[in-house]
Coordinates of C-alpha atoms in Angstrom, one line a residue:
X21 CA -11.4 -28.5 -1.1
X22 CA -12.1 -28.4 2.6
X23 CA -15.9 -28.5 3.3
X24 CA -17.2 -25.1 4.5
X25 CA -18.4 -26.6 7.8
X26 CA -14.8 -27.5 8.6
X27 CA -13.5 -24.0 8.1
X28 CA -12.7 -21.7 11.0
X29 CA -14.7 -18.4 11.2
X30 CA -11.7 -16.5 9.7
X31 CA -11.4 -18.8 6.7
X32 CA -15.2 -18.8 6.1
X33 CA -15.2 -15.0 6.0
X34 CA -12.0 -14.9 3.9
X35 CA -13.6 -17.3 1.3
X36 CA -16.8 -15.2 1.3
X37 CA -14.8 -12.1 0.5
X38 CA -12.6 -13.7 -2.1
X39 CA -15.7 -14.9 -4.0
X40 CA -16.8 -11.4 -4.5
X41 CA -15.1 -10.0 -7.7
X42 CA -14.2 -6.6 -6.3
X43 CA -11.8 -5.3 -8.9
X44 CA -10.9 -1.7 -8.3
X45 CA -13.0 0.4 -7.5
X46 CA -15.8 -2.1 -7.3
X47 CA -16.5 -3.4 -3.8
X48 CA -19.0 -6.1 -4.7
X49 CA -20.6 -5.8 -1.2
X50 CA -17.4 -6.9 0.7
X51 CA -17.8 -3.9 2.9
X52 CA -21.5 -4.6 3.6
X53 CA -20.5 -8.1 4.8
X54 CA -17.8 -6.7 7.1
X55 CA -20.1 -3.9 8.4
X56 CA -22.9 -6.4 9.1
X57 CA -20.5 -8.4 11.3
X58 CA -19.0 -5.4 13.1
X59 CA -22.4 -3.9 13.7
X60 CA -23.7 -7.1 15.2
X61 CA -21.1 -6.7 18.0
X62 CA -21.7 -3.1 18.7
X63 CA -19.5 -1.1 16.3
X64 CA -20.8 2.3 15.2
X65 CA -20.8 2.3 11.4
X66 CA -20.3 5.1 9.0
X67 CA -20.3 4.3 5.3
X68 CA -18.4 7.0 3.2
X69 CA -19.0 6.7 -0.5
X70 CA -16.8 9.3 -2.2
X71 CA -17.3 9.7 -5.9
X72 CA -17.2 6.1 -7.2
X73 CA -15.4 4.6 -4.2
X74 CA -16.9 2.8 -1.3
X75 CA -15.3 3.3 2.1
X76 CA -16.3 2.9 5.7
X77 CA -15.3 4.0 9.1
X78 CA -16.3 2.0 12.2
X79 CA -15.6 2.4 15.9
X80 CA -16.2 0.6 19.1
X81 CA -15.4 2.1 22.5
X82 CA -15.2 5.5 24.1
X83 CA -13.6 8.9 23.4
X84 CA -11.3 8.4 26.4
X85 CA -8.1 6.5 25.7
X86 CA -6.0 5.5 22.7
X87 CA -7.4 4.5 19.3
X88 CA -6.2 1.4 17.5
X89 CA -7.3 1.3 13.9
X90 CA -7.3 -1.6 11.5
X91 CA -7.0 -0.4 7.9
X92 CA -7.2 -2.1 4.6
X93 CA -8.8 -2.4 1.2
X94 CA -11.5 -4.7 -0.3
X95 CA -10.5 -4.0 -3.9
X96 CA -8.2 -6.4 -5.8
X97 CA -6.2 -6.1 -9.1
X98 CA -7.5 -7.7 -12.3
X99 CA -7.0 -11.5 -12.6
X100 CA -5.1 -11.4 -15.9
X101 CA -5.8 -14.3 -18.3
X102 CA -8.3 -16.6 -16.4
X103 CA -7.2 -19.6 -18.5
X104 CA -3.8 -19.4 -16.9
X105 CA -5.2 -20.0 -13.4
X106 CA -5.2 -23.5 -12.0
X107 CA -8.6 -22.7 -10.4
X108 CA -11.1 -20.0 -11.0
X109 CA -9.7 -16.8 -9.5
X110 CA -12.8 -16.0 -7.5
X111 CA -13.7 -19.6 -6.6
X112 CA -11.9 -19.4 -3.2
X113 CA -10.8 -22.9 -2.4
X114 CA -8.3 -24.7 -0.2
X115 CA -6.2 -27.1 -2.2
X116 CA -4.7 -30.4 -1.2
X117 CA -1.6 -28.6 0.0
X118 CA -3.6 -26.5 2.4
X119 CA -3.3 -23.3 0.3
X120 CA -6.1 -20.8 0.2
X121 CA -6.3 -19.9 -3.5
X122 CA -7.9 -16.9 -5.2
X123 CA -7.5 -13.3 -6.1
X124 CA -7.2 -11.3 -2.9
X125 CA -6.2 -14.2 -0.7
X126 CA -2.9 -12.5 0.2
X127 CA -3.7 -8.9 -0.9
X128 CA -5.7 -8.4 1.2
X129 CA -9.0 -10.2 1.9
X130 CA -7.3 -12.7 4.2
X131 CA -6.1 -10.0 6.5
X132 CA -9.6 -8.3 6.4
X133 CA -11.2 -11.5 7.6
X134 CA -8.6 -11.9 10.4
X135 CA -9.1 -8.3 11.5
X136 CA -12.9 -8.7 11.7
X137 CA -12.8 -12.0 13.6
X138 CA -10.1 -10.8 16.0
X139 CA -12.1 -7.6 16.7
X140 CA -15.4 -9.5 17.2
X141 CA -13.7 -11.7 19.8
X142 CA -12.0 -8.9 21.5
X143 CA -15.0 -6.7 22.0
X144 CA -17.0 -9.7 23.3
X145 CA -14.2 -10.7 25.7
X146 CA -13.5 -7.0 26.7
X147 CA -16.7 -5.1 26.3
X148 CA -15.4 -2.3 28.5
X149 CA -12.0 -2.0 26.9
X150 CA -10.2 1.3 27.1
X151 CA -10.1 3.6 24.1
X152 CA -11.4 2.6 20.7
X153 CA -11.1 -0.1 18.1
X154 CA -11.6 1.4 14.7
X155 CA -11.8 0.2 11.0
X156 CA -10.9 2.3 8.0
X157 CA -11.6 0.3 4.9
X158 CA -11.6 1.4 1.2
X159 CA -12.2 0.0 -2.3
X160 CA -9.6 2.2 -4.0
X161 CA -6.2 1.2 -2.9
X162 CA -5.1 -0.7 -6.0
X163 CA -6.2 2.2 -8.3
X164 CA -5.8 5.9 -8.3
X165 CA -6.3 6.1 -4.5
X166 CA -7.8 9.6 -4.7
X167 CA -11.2 8.9 -3.2
X168 CA -10.3 6.1 -0.8
X169 CA -8.1 6.2 2.4
X170 CA -6.7 9.6 1.5
X171 CA -10.1 11.2 1.3
X172 CA -11.4 9.5 4.4
X173 CA -8.3 10.7 6.3
X174 CA -9.0 14.2 5.2
X175 CA -12.6 13.9 6.7
X176 CA -11.3 12.5 9.9
X177 CA -8.8 15.3 10.2
X178 CA -11.5 17.9 9.6
X179 CA -13.4 16.7 12.6
X180 CA -10.4 16.2 14.8
X181 CA -10.6 12.4 15.0
X182 CA -7.5 10.9 16.5
X183 CA -5.7 7.7 15.4
X184 CA -2.9 6.7 17.8
X185 CA -2.0 3.3 16.3
X186 CA -2.8 1.7 13.0
X187 CA -2.3 -1.9 11.7
X188 CA -2.6 -2.1 7.9
X189 CA -3.3 -5.6 6.6
X190 CA -0.9 -5.5 3.7
X191 CA 0.9 -8.8 3.0
X192 CA 4.2 -7.9 4.8
X193 CA 5.6 -11.4 5.4
X194 CA 8.3 -12.7 3.2
X195 CA 8.8 -16.4 3.8
X196 CA 6.9 -17.2 7.0
X197 CA 4.0 -15.4 8.6
X198 CA 5.3 -12.6 10.8
X199 CA 8.9 -12.8 9.8
X200 CA 8.7 -9.2 8.5
X201 CA 6.5 -6.2 9.4
X202 CA 6.6 -2.9 7.6
X203 CA 7.3 0.0 10.0
X204 CA 7.5 2.6 7.3
X205 CA 7.7 3.1 3.6
X206 CA 9.8 5.2 1.2
X207 CA 8.3 8.2 -0.4
X208 CA 7.4 8.1 -4.1
X209 CA 8.0 11.1 -6.4
X210 CA 7.4 10.7 -10.1
X211 CA 8.1 13.1 -13.0
X212 CA 7.5 13.6 -16.7
X213 CA 10.4 15.4 -18.2
X214 CA 10.1 17.1 -21.6
X215 CA 13.3 18.2 -23.4
X216 CA 12.8 20.3 -26.5
X217 CA 15.1 20.4 -29.5
X218 CA 14.5 21.3 -33.2
X219 CA 13.1 18.9 -35.7
X220 CA 15.1 18.5 -39.0
X221 CA 16.6 16.3 -41.6
X222 CA 19.2 13.8 -40.4
X223 CA 21.4 14.8 -43.4
X224 CA 21.5 18.4 -42.2
X225 CA 22.1 18.0 -38.4
X226 CA 23.5 21.6 -38.2
X227 CA 20.0 22.8 -39.0
X228 CA 18.4 20.8 -36.2
X229 CA 18.9 20.2 -32.4
X230 CA 18.5 16.5 -31.5
X231 CA 16.9 16.3 -28.0
X232 CA 18.0 12.7 -27.6
X233 CA 21.7 13.7 -28.0
X234 CA 21.2 16.8 -25.8
X235 CA 19.3 14.9 -23.0
X236 CA 21.5 11.8 -22.8
X237 CA 24.4 13.3 -20.7
X238 CA 21.9 14.9 -18.3
X239 CA 20.0 11.7 -17.9
X240 CA 23.2 9.7 -17.4
X241 CA 24.2 12.2 -14.7
X242 CA 20.9 11.9 -12.9
X243 CA 21.1 8.1 -13.0
X244 CA 24.7 8.3 -11.5
X245 CA 23.9 10.9 -8.8
X246 CA 24.2 9.8 -5.2
X247 CA 21.1 11.3 -3.6
X248 CA 21.6 10.4 0.1
X249 CA 23.1 7.8 2.3
X250 CA 19.8 6.5 3.8
X251 CA 19.8 5.8 7.5
X252 CA 19.3 3.0 10.0
X253 CA 15.7 2.4 8.8
X254 CA 15.8 3.4 5.1
X255 CA 18.1 2.4 2.2
X256 CA 19.6 5.3 0.1
X257 CA 17.2 7.1 -2.2
X258 CA 16.9 5.6 -5.6
X259 CA 16.3 7.2 -9.0
X260 CA 15.0 5.1 -11.9
X261 CA 14.1 6.1 -15.5
X262 CA 11.0 4.1 -16.5
X263 CA 10.3 5.3 -20.0
X264 CA 11.9 7.3 -22.8
X265 CA 10.0 8.4 -25.9
X266 CA 11.1 10.5 -28.9
X267 CA 11.0 10.4 -32.7
X268 CA 8.5 10.5 -35.5
X269 CA 8.9 6.8 -36.5
X270 CA 11.0 7.8 -39.6
X271 CA 14.8 7.1 -39.7
X272 CA 15.6 10.3 -41.6
X273 CA 14.0 12.8 -39.2
X274 CA 15.7 14.4 -36.2
X275 CA 13.0 14.5 -33.5
X276 CA 11.9 17.8 -32.0
X277 CA 11.1 16.6 -28.5
X278 CA 12.0 13.9 -26.0
X279 CA 9.9 12.8 -22.9
X280 CA 11.3 10.8 -20.0
X281 CA 9.4 9.3 -17.1
X282 CA 11.3 8.7 -13.9
X283 CA 10.7 8.0 -10.3
X284 CA 12.4 8.6 -6.9
X285 CA 11.9 6.2 -4.0
X286 CA 13.2 8.4 -1.3
X287 CA 14.1 8.1 2.3
X288 CA 13.5 10.5 5.2
X289 CA 17.0 11.9 4.5
X290 CA 15.7 13.7 1.4
X291 CA 12.8 16.1 0.8
X292 CA 10.6 16.6 -2.2
X293 CA 11.9 20.2 -2.6
X294 CA 15.5 19.1 -2.3
X295 CA 15.2 16.4 -4.9
X296 CA 13.4 18.8 -7.3
X297 CA 16.0 21.5 -6.9
X298 CA 18.9 19.1 -7.5
X299 CA 17.2 17.7 -10.7
X300 CA 16.7 21.3 -11.9
X301 CA 20.3 22.2 -11.3
X302 CA 21.5 19.2 -13.3
X303 CA 19.2 19.9 -16.2
X304 CA 20.2 23.6 -16.2
X305 CA 23.9 22.6 -16.1
X306 CA 23.5 20.9 -19.4
X307 CA 21.7 23.9 -20.9
X308 CA 18.6 22.1 -21.9
X309 CA 15.3 23.6 -22.9
X310 CA 13.2 21.6 -20.5
X311 CA 10.0 21.5 -18.5
X312 CA 8.8 18.9 -15.9
X313 CA 5.6 17.8 -14.4
X314 CA 6.0 16.4 -10.9
X315 CA 3.6 13.8 -9.2
X316 CA 4.0 13.1 -5.5
X317 CA 2.4 9.7 -4.6
X318 CA 3.4 9.8 -1.0
X319 CA 5.9 11.0 1.6
X320 CA 8.1 8.6 3.5
X321 CA 6.9 7.6 6.9
X322 CA 8.5 5.7 9.8
X323 CA 7.2 4.2 13.0
X324 CA 10.2 3.8 15.3
X325 CA 10.2 1.1 18.1
X326 CA 7.5 2.0 20.6
X327 CA 4.1 0.8 21.9
X328 CA 2.6 -0.4 18.6
X329 CA 5.7 -2.1 17.2
X330 CA 6.5 -3.6 20.5
X331 CA 3.0 -5.0 20.9
X332 CA 2.9 -6.4 17.4
X333 CA 6.4 -8.0 17.8
X334 CA 5.5 -9.6 21.1
X335 CA 2.2 -11.0 19.7
X336 CA 4.0 -12.5 16.7
X337 CA 6.6 -14.1 19.1
X338 CA 3.9 -15.6 21.3
X339 CA 1.8 -17.0 18.4
X340 CA 4.6 -18.1 16.0
X341 CA 7.7 -18.2 18.1
X342 CA 9.4 -16.0 15.6
X343 CA 11.3 -12.8 16.0
X344 CA 10.0 -10.3 13.5
X345 CA 12.1 -8.0 11.4
X346 CA 10.9 -4.4 10.9
X347 CA 11.4 -3.2 7.3
X348 CA 10.7 -0.2 5.1
X349 CA 11.2 -2.0 1.8
X350 CA 8.7 -2.3 -1.0
X351 CA 6.3 0.0 -2.7
X352 CA 3.8 2.4 -1.3
X353 CA 0.6 1.6 0.8
X354 CA -2.3 3.5 2.2
X355 CA -0.2 3.8 5.4
X356 CA 1.3 6.9 3.9
X357 CA -2.0 8.7 4.2
X358 CA -2.7 7.5 7.7
X359 CA 0.7 8.5 8.9
X360 CA -0.1 12.2 8.2
X361 CA -2.3 12.1 11.2
X362 CA 0.7 11.6 13.5
X363 CA -0.2 7.9 13.8
X364 CA 2.1 5.0 14.5
X365 CA 1.6 2.7 11.5
X366 CA 2.7 -0.9 11.1
X367 CA 1.8 -3.2 8.2
X368 CA 1.3 -6.9 9.1
X369 CA -0.3 -9.5 6.9
X370 CA 0.3 -12.8 5.1
X371 CA 3.2 -14.0 2.9
X372 CA 3.5 -11.8 -0.2
X373 CA 5.1 -14.2 -2.6
X374 CA 2.1 -14.4 -5.0
X375 CA 0.5 -11.0 -4.7
X376 CA -0.8 -9.6 -8.0
X377 CA 0.2 -12.9 -9.7
X378 CA -1.8 -15.6 -11.5
X379 CA -2.7 -18.3 -8.9
X380 CA -2.4 -16.0 -5.9
X381 CA -2.4 -18.1 -2.7
X382 CA -1.4 -18.3 0.9
X383 CA -1.2 -21.0 3.5
X384 CA -4.8 -21.2 4.9
X385 CA -3.7 -22.0 8.4
X386 CA -1.7 -18.7 8.5
X387 CA -5.0 -16.8 8.6
X388 CA -6.0 -18.3 11.9
X389 CA -2.5 -17.5 13.3
X390 CA -2.9 -13.9 12.0
X391 CA -6.3 -13.6 13.7
X392 CA -4.6 -14.6 17.0
X393 CA -1.8 -12.1 16.4
X394 CA -4.3 -9.3 15.8
X395 CA -6.3 -10.4 18.9
X396 CA -3.3 -10.5 21.2
X397 CA -2.2 -7.1 19.9
X398 CA -5.6 -5.7 20.8
X399 CA -5.3 -7.2 24.3
X400 CA -1.8 -5.7 24.8
X401 CA -2.9 -2.2 23.8
X402 CA -6.5 -1.8 24.8
X403 CA -7.5 -4.5 27.4

């Protein structure tokens, strides 16, 4: 373990945040620590506790000019079996291989530390910078996400706040820091399908209607359907059945009902309404007695090459020597809520190889490089 006095300011802050067991939606005073530091360099602070979720909005600068927002979350997923970890998950130590170990190191307390330190340095070096530097931080990204970034964005919209650019600190890198940034995400549309039949005795199938037999051809057709071609930024829309449930537990009873859970990860080439209509048409084609409950987790969004992506890519190149690859792969993030403000959104953070895993860890030195990337991006856009 590296002695605390030998750590950079970024690593000191990252370790402090990791040592706070902020499992969703608990914040464990992570945000208080961040706000204390930002307030000390002149940021205007606005805590926003919504229901059981801690959030905050902080700004530095003037109303004139563009707004660059850093967004992220202080909450982490549960550790899983603690005995399976090589080190205590909230101990926050740097091992002999130079890896910063602990829950949240990659997702995403390391990024939060880099954002804060980069912003402290920037507003001290450029006190009269143009526009605003902003922070939008939540403790409800890993959970339901109803009272976190989504709710804060609704408040910001209601008072006509503007966000031109946003960097979300999600762990975007694949193998080396900065090799990939996310410039968009697919939409996520989930559904619970209920197909009704008629319960009966298996020995008298003519007196029953088996919903498993009835639904199987329709589900097979849905799974085989080609939904769209994707485009230059997105792969084709995918459909996956994640759960099937039917039966009474007895081998001699035809069940009366089947439920199926499925999900679309969809590109900008498809719409929610279009996918729903096509699903309905296939189910009706098979003459099923069906109903469906839809759940939209987020719409697809895309930041095409422009000021933000160019600034981030140039900063990565200067700091690491690497050419970054924009990508829209992966799951959803809070960027989907921020993008509804018409904001250019890019996700940039550490290597994501161990996120949500036992023994989550990242290369400690990457956080100092990430701080410099964030700082140079601020300079390019707001100095």
